[in-house]
Amino acid sequence: MSIEPRAKVAPERVLPGPVPMTPETAAQQRVVQRICARVAPAGLDIGVGELPPGGLQVWIDTAAPVGAQESWVLYHRMAREVALVGWHCEADADRLLVLGWSAACLHNRVRLLQSGLRRLNDFEPTAQRAVQVGGLTPGDALDGQPPALLVANVCAAIERRLRWPERLAELDGFERSSGLPHLQLLLAQVVGLEAKVAGACEEHLVMARVLARAVCEHYARHADLSRAQREVLAEARRWVHASSMIRGSATARPGSNGAGRPHMGLAERRIAASVINHGVPRATPAAVTPRSGNAGINDGINDGINTGIEEDAR
């Protein structure tokens, strides 16, 4: 009895598994997730996954179906915010596609950052909101409210109004690069402008913290909130308007908004306000003229500004 030899069994083929996500793609996914979560309404989950050809896809991750019109509007809102970072996006009623870097979108971000830096050169709105101490009216009292809590609320409100700190925080830990030289140059310009905008926002927060604390201190002396607000705001305007007190800018054209001047930080403004021979200073309105017996207010504010800047530098 002859037995045929057993045929050799071919080894089992192992199918290739999913390719692991690269660190760059994972970082991009986290950034897109943060942006879309901010844009989406509360309680609506957003899913972000890798797109096989390259890039990311975003979808509404909910069990209940969302109307076509509502999803179309939401996807286009997310596309607008994501494109502001510099990516090319395509949106419809079903999903959002986030593709590679776009030169047009990066140029738009450069213009947006430059415009934001010019707006941040105006400290007057921040000073006016800071002395309000969280929207309190002159008839309100600060008794029984911790000054630290009031100052923290003021800084949080100023940070929300500036908007840039939240948007720049969404890019934390994301290293941007491109293999194309012209895109890499644009990315470098964007990163540099973002650093300047972040520094300018921090100066606004330092000023808000110092002025709010000064209002609380002056209120503790005479229990008059309206008077404390007038005193602090009047003395703060010396260095808030320091850029127009420098020789050359005081004679600028009336229609000029100062767009050609570089951004002046708090340290430069404090120095400019302390120099005597710097042209004609801006007159302080009579409504906010400090009352007698308030010597040293400006020194206290300047000391607070110096301390805040030094703490942030450390």
Tab-separated table of C-alpha atoms in Angstrom, residues 44-223:
chain	number	residue	atom	x	y	z
A	44	LEU	CA	-22.079	67.836	19.839
A	45	ASP	CA	-19.193	65.383	19.446
A	46	ILE	CA	-16.760	65.777	16.571
A	47	GLY	CA	-14.704	62.924	15.153
A	48	VAL	CA	-11.345	63.424	13.455
A	49	GLY	CA	-9.542	60.661	11.579
A	50	GLU	CA	-6.785	60.168	9.070
A	51	LEU	CA	-7.650	60.322	5.394
A	52	PRO	CA	-5.997	57.392	3.547
A	53	PRO	CA	-4.580	59.437	0.644
A	54	GLY	CA	-3.255	61.999	3.105
A	55	GLY	CA	-4.767	64.617	5.340
A	56	LEU	CA	-7.635	64.417	7.811
A	57	GLN	CA	-11.381	64.037	7.670
A	58	VAL	CA	-13.809	65.511	10.195
A	59	TRP	CA	-17.340	64.315	10.813
A	60	ILE	CA	-20.179	64.849	13.268
A	61	ASP	CA	-19.974	61.883	15.633
A	62	THR	CA	-23.492	61.634	17.033
A	63	ALA	CA	-26.015	58.807	17.129
A	64	ALA	CA	-28.928	61.027	16.157
A	65	PRO	CA	-28.800	62.242	12.559
A	66	VAL	CA	-28.180	65.922	11.945
A	67	GLY	CA	-30.069	67.828	9.293
A	68	ALA	CA	-28.322	68.412	5.990
A	69	GLN	CA	-28.571	72.187	6.236
A	70	GLU	CA	-27.326	72.269	9.829
A	71	SER	CA	-24.400	69.970	9.070
A	72	TRP	CA	-23.509	71.978	5.954
A	73	VAL	CA	-23.350	75.193	7.977
A	74	LEU	CA	-21.321	73.559	10.750
A	75	TYR	CA	-18.801	71.967	8.394
A	76	HIS	CA	-18.240	75.267	6.601
A	77	ARG	CA	-17.769	77.098	9.896
A	78	MET	CA	-15.174	74.549	10.943
A	79	ALA	CA	-13.533	74.791	7.515
A	80	ARG	CA	-13.228	78.562	7.867
A	81	GLU	CA	-11.575	78.309	11.290
A	82	VAL	CA	-9.241	75.479	10.269
A	83	ALA	CA	-8.255	77.314	7.075
A	84	LEU	CA	-7.175	80.293	9.189
A	85	VAL	CA	-4.308	78.121	10.450
A	86	GLY	CA	-3.084	77.699	6.867
A	87	TRP	CA	-4.558	74.386	5.655
A	88	HIS	CA	-6.571	73.881	2.503
A	89	CYS	CA	-10.056	72.623	3.408
A	90	GLU	CA	-12.987	71.228	1.478
A	91	ALA	CA	-16.408	70.950	3.106
A	92	ASP	CA	-19.829	69.664	2.141
A	93	ALA	CA	-22.883	68.388	4.002
A	94	ASP	CA	-21.248	65.039	4.860
A	95	ARG	CA	-17.756	65.799	6.112
A	96	LEU	CA	-14.821	68.185	6.191
A	97	LEU	CA	-11.527	67.378	4.504
A	98	VAL	CA	-8.349	68.985	5.853
A	99	LEU	CA	-5.556	68.705	3.303
A	100	GLY	CA	-2.035	70.120	3.099
A	101	TRP	CA	-0.647	73.599	3.569
A	102	SER	CA	-1.996	76.263	1.254
A	103	ALA	CA	0.055	79.293	0.222
A	104	ALA	CA	-3.112	81.379	-0.091
A	105	CYS	CA	-4.295	80.395	3.399
A	106	LEU	CA	-0.864	81.077	4.896
A	107	HIS	CA	-0.740	84.510	3.250
A	108	ASN	CA	-4.172	85.189	4.722
A	109	ARG	CA	-2.944	84.169	8.185
A	110	VAL	CA	0.028	86.514	7.854
A	111	ARG	CA	-2.316	89.400	7.055
A	112	LEU	CA	-4.594	88.408	9.929
A	113	LEU	CA	-1.724	88.336	12.427
A	114	GLN	CA	-0.373	91.671	11.213
A	115	SER	CA	-3.811	93.235	11.578
A	116	GLY	CA	-4.173	91.757	15.056
A	117	LEU	CA	-0.786	93.131	16.069
A	118	ARG	CA	-1.819	96.626	14.977
A	119	ARG	CA	-5.040	96.364	16.967
A	120	LEU	CA	-3.139	95.185	20.027
A	121	ASN	CA	-1.113	98.392	19.881
A	122	ASP	CA	-4.157	100.178	21.343
A	123	PHE	CA	-4.271	99.641	25.117
A	124	GLU	CA	-7.112	102.087	25.769
A	125	PRO	CA	-10.029	99.579	25.502
A	126	THR	CA	-8.226	97.152	27.805
A	127	ALA	CA	-7.545	99.894	30.355
A	128	GLN	CA	-11.179	101.008	30.364
A	129	ARG	CA	-12.447	97.460	30.856
A	130	ALA	CA	-9.855	96.673	33.507
A	131	VAL	CA	-10.861	99.548	35.788
A	132	GLN	CA	-14.484	98.391	35.625
A	133	VAL	CA	-13.417	95.378	37.735
A	134	GLY	CA	-15.676	92.803	36.164
A	135	GLY	CA	-18.419	95.189	35.042
A	136	LEU	CA	-19.132	96.690	38.456
A	137	THR	CA	-20.941	100.027	38.398
A	138	PRO	CA	-20.028	102.959	40.651
A	139	GLY	CA	-22.969	102.092	42.899
A	140	ASP	CA	-21.627	98.611	43.606
A	141	ALA	CA	-19.360	97.822	46.527
A	142	LEU	CA	-16.251	95.665	46.657
A	143	ASP	CA	-16.607	94.885	50.349
A	144	GLY	CA	-16.440	91.186	51.091
A	145	GLN	CA	-15.143	90.244	47.629
A	146	PRO	CA	-11.567	88.918	47.546
A	147	PRO	CA	-9.383	91.208	45.403
A	148	ALA	CA	-7.579	88.190	43.945
A	149	LEU	CA	-10.882	86.797	42.646
A	150	LEU	CA	-11.877	90.150	41.152
A	151	VAL	CA	-8.513	90.500	39.419
A	152	ALA	CA	-8.735	86.943	38.069
A	153	ASN	CA	-12.218	87.624	36.676
A	154	VAL	CA	-10.988	90.795	34.987
A	155	CYS	CA	-8.058	88.975	33.365
A	156	ALA	CA	-10.338	86.165	32.186
A	157	ALA	CA	-12.742	88.673	30.618
A	158	ILE	CA	-9.893	90.533	28.893
A	159	GLU	CA	-8.476	87.258	27.593
A	160	ARG	CA	-11.838	86.309	26.097
A	161	ARG	CA	-12.127	89.732	24.468
A	162	LEU	CA	-8.666	89.491	22.914
A	163	ARG	CA	-9.559	86.060	21.424
A	164	TRP	CA	-5.983	85.456	20.293
A	165	PRO	CA	-4.786	83.660	23.462
A	166	GLU	CA	-7.381	80.905	23.060
A	167	ARG	CA	-6.646	80.451	19.365
A	168	LEU	CA	-2.890	80.388	19.841
A	169	ALA	CA	-3.251	77.896	22.701
A	170	GLU	CA	-4.897	75.482	20.264
A	171	LEU	CA	-1.560	75.253	18.424
A	172	ASP	CA	0.502	74.325	21.496
A	173	GLY	CA	2.921	71.492	20.802
A	174	PHE	CA	2.427	71.592	17.039
A	175	GLU	CA	5.629	71.904	15.009
A	176	ARG	CA	4.785	73.181	11.542
A	177	SER	CA	7.015	72.374	8.595
A	178	SER	CA	6.867	71.787	4.867
A	179	GLY	CA	9.109	70.238	2.268
A	180	LEU	CA	8.455	73.115	-0.132
A	181	PRO	CA	10.795	76.078	0.438
A	182	HIS	CA	8.229	78.821	-0.210
A	183	LEU	CA	5.739	77.231	2.196
A	184	GLN	CA	8.450	76.787	4.814
A	185	LEU	CA	9.265	80.501	4.593
A	186	LEU	CA	5.600	81.377	5.044
A	187	LEU	CA	5.342	79.047	8.039
A	188	ALA	CA	8.398	80.677	9.609
A	189	GLN	CA	6.828	84.106	9.114
A	190	VAL	CA	3.575	82.897	10.664
A	191	VAL	CA	5.328	81.442	13.714
A	192	GLY	CA	7.255	84.675	14.251
A	193	LEU	CA	4.114	86.807	14.047
A	194	GLU	CA	2.282	84.458	16.406
A	195	ALA	CA	5.040	84.925	18.988
A	196	LYS	CA	4.680	88.712	18.715
A	197	VAL	CA	0.895	88.533	19.040
A	198	ALA	CA	1.183	86.237	22.062
A	199	GLY	CA	3.600	88.670	23.710
A	200	ALA	CA	1.301	91.619	23.002
A	201	CYS	CA	-1.669	89.757	24.493
A	202	GLU	CA	0.363	88.986	27.604
A	203	GLU	CA	1.130	92.691	27.995
A	204	HIS	CA	-2.592	93.478	27.850
A	205	LEU	CA	-3.205	90.905	30.583
A	206	VAL	CA	-0.393	92.348	32.709
A	207	MET	CA	-1.893	95.817	32.392
A	208	ALA	CA	-5.386	94.544	33.193
A	209	ARG	CA	-4.112	92.744	36.289
A	210	VAL	CA	-2.223	95.804	37.538
A	211	LEU	CA	-5.085	98.252	36.958
A	212	ALA	CA	-7.716	95.992	38.509
A	213	ARG	CA	-5.510	95.490	41.560
A	214	ALA	CA	-4.931	99.255	41.785
A	215	VAL	CA	-8.682	99.920	41.739
A	216	CYS	CA	-9.159	97.464	44.604
A	217	GLU	CA	-6.373	99.115	46.602
A	218	HIS	CA	-7.756	102.631	46.128
A	219	TYR	CA	-11.262	101.489	46.955
A	220	ALA	CA	-9.943	100.076	50.224
A	221	ARG	CA	-8.696	103.577	51.132
A	222	HIS	CA	-11.851	105.630	50.636
A	223	ALA	CA	-14.649	103.113	49.758
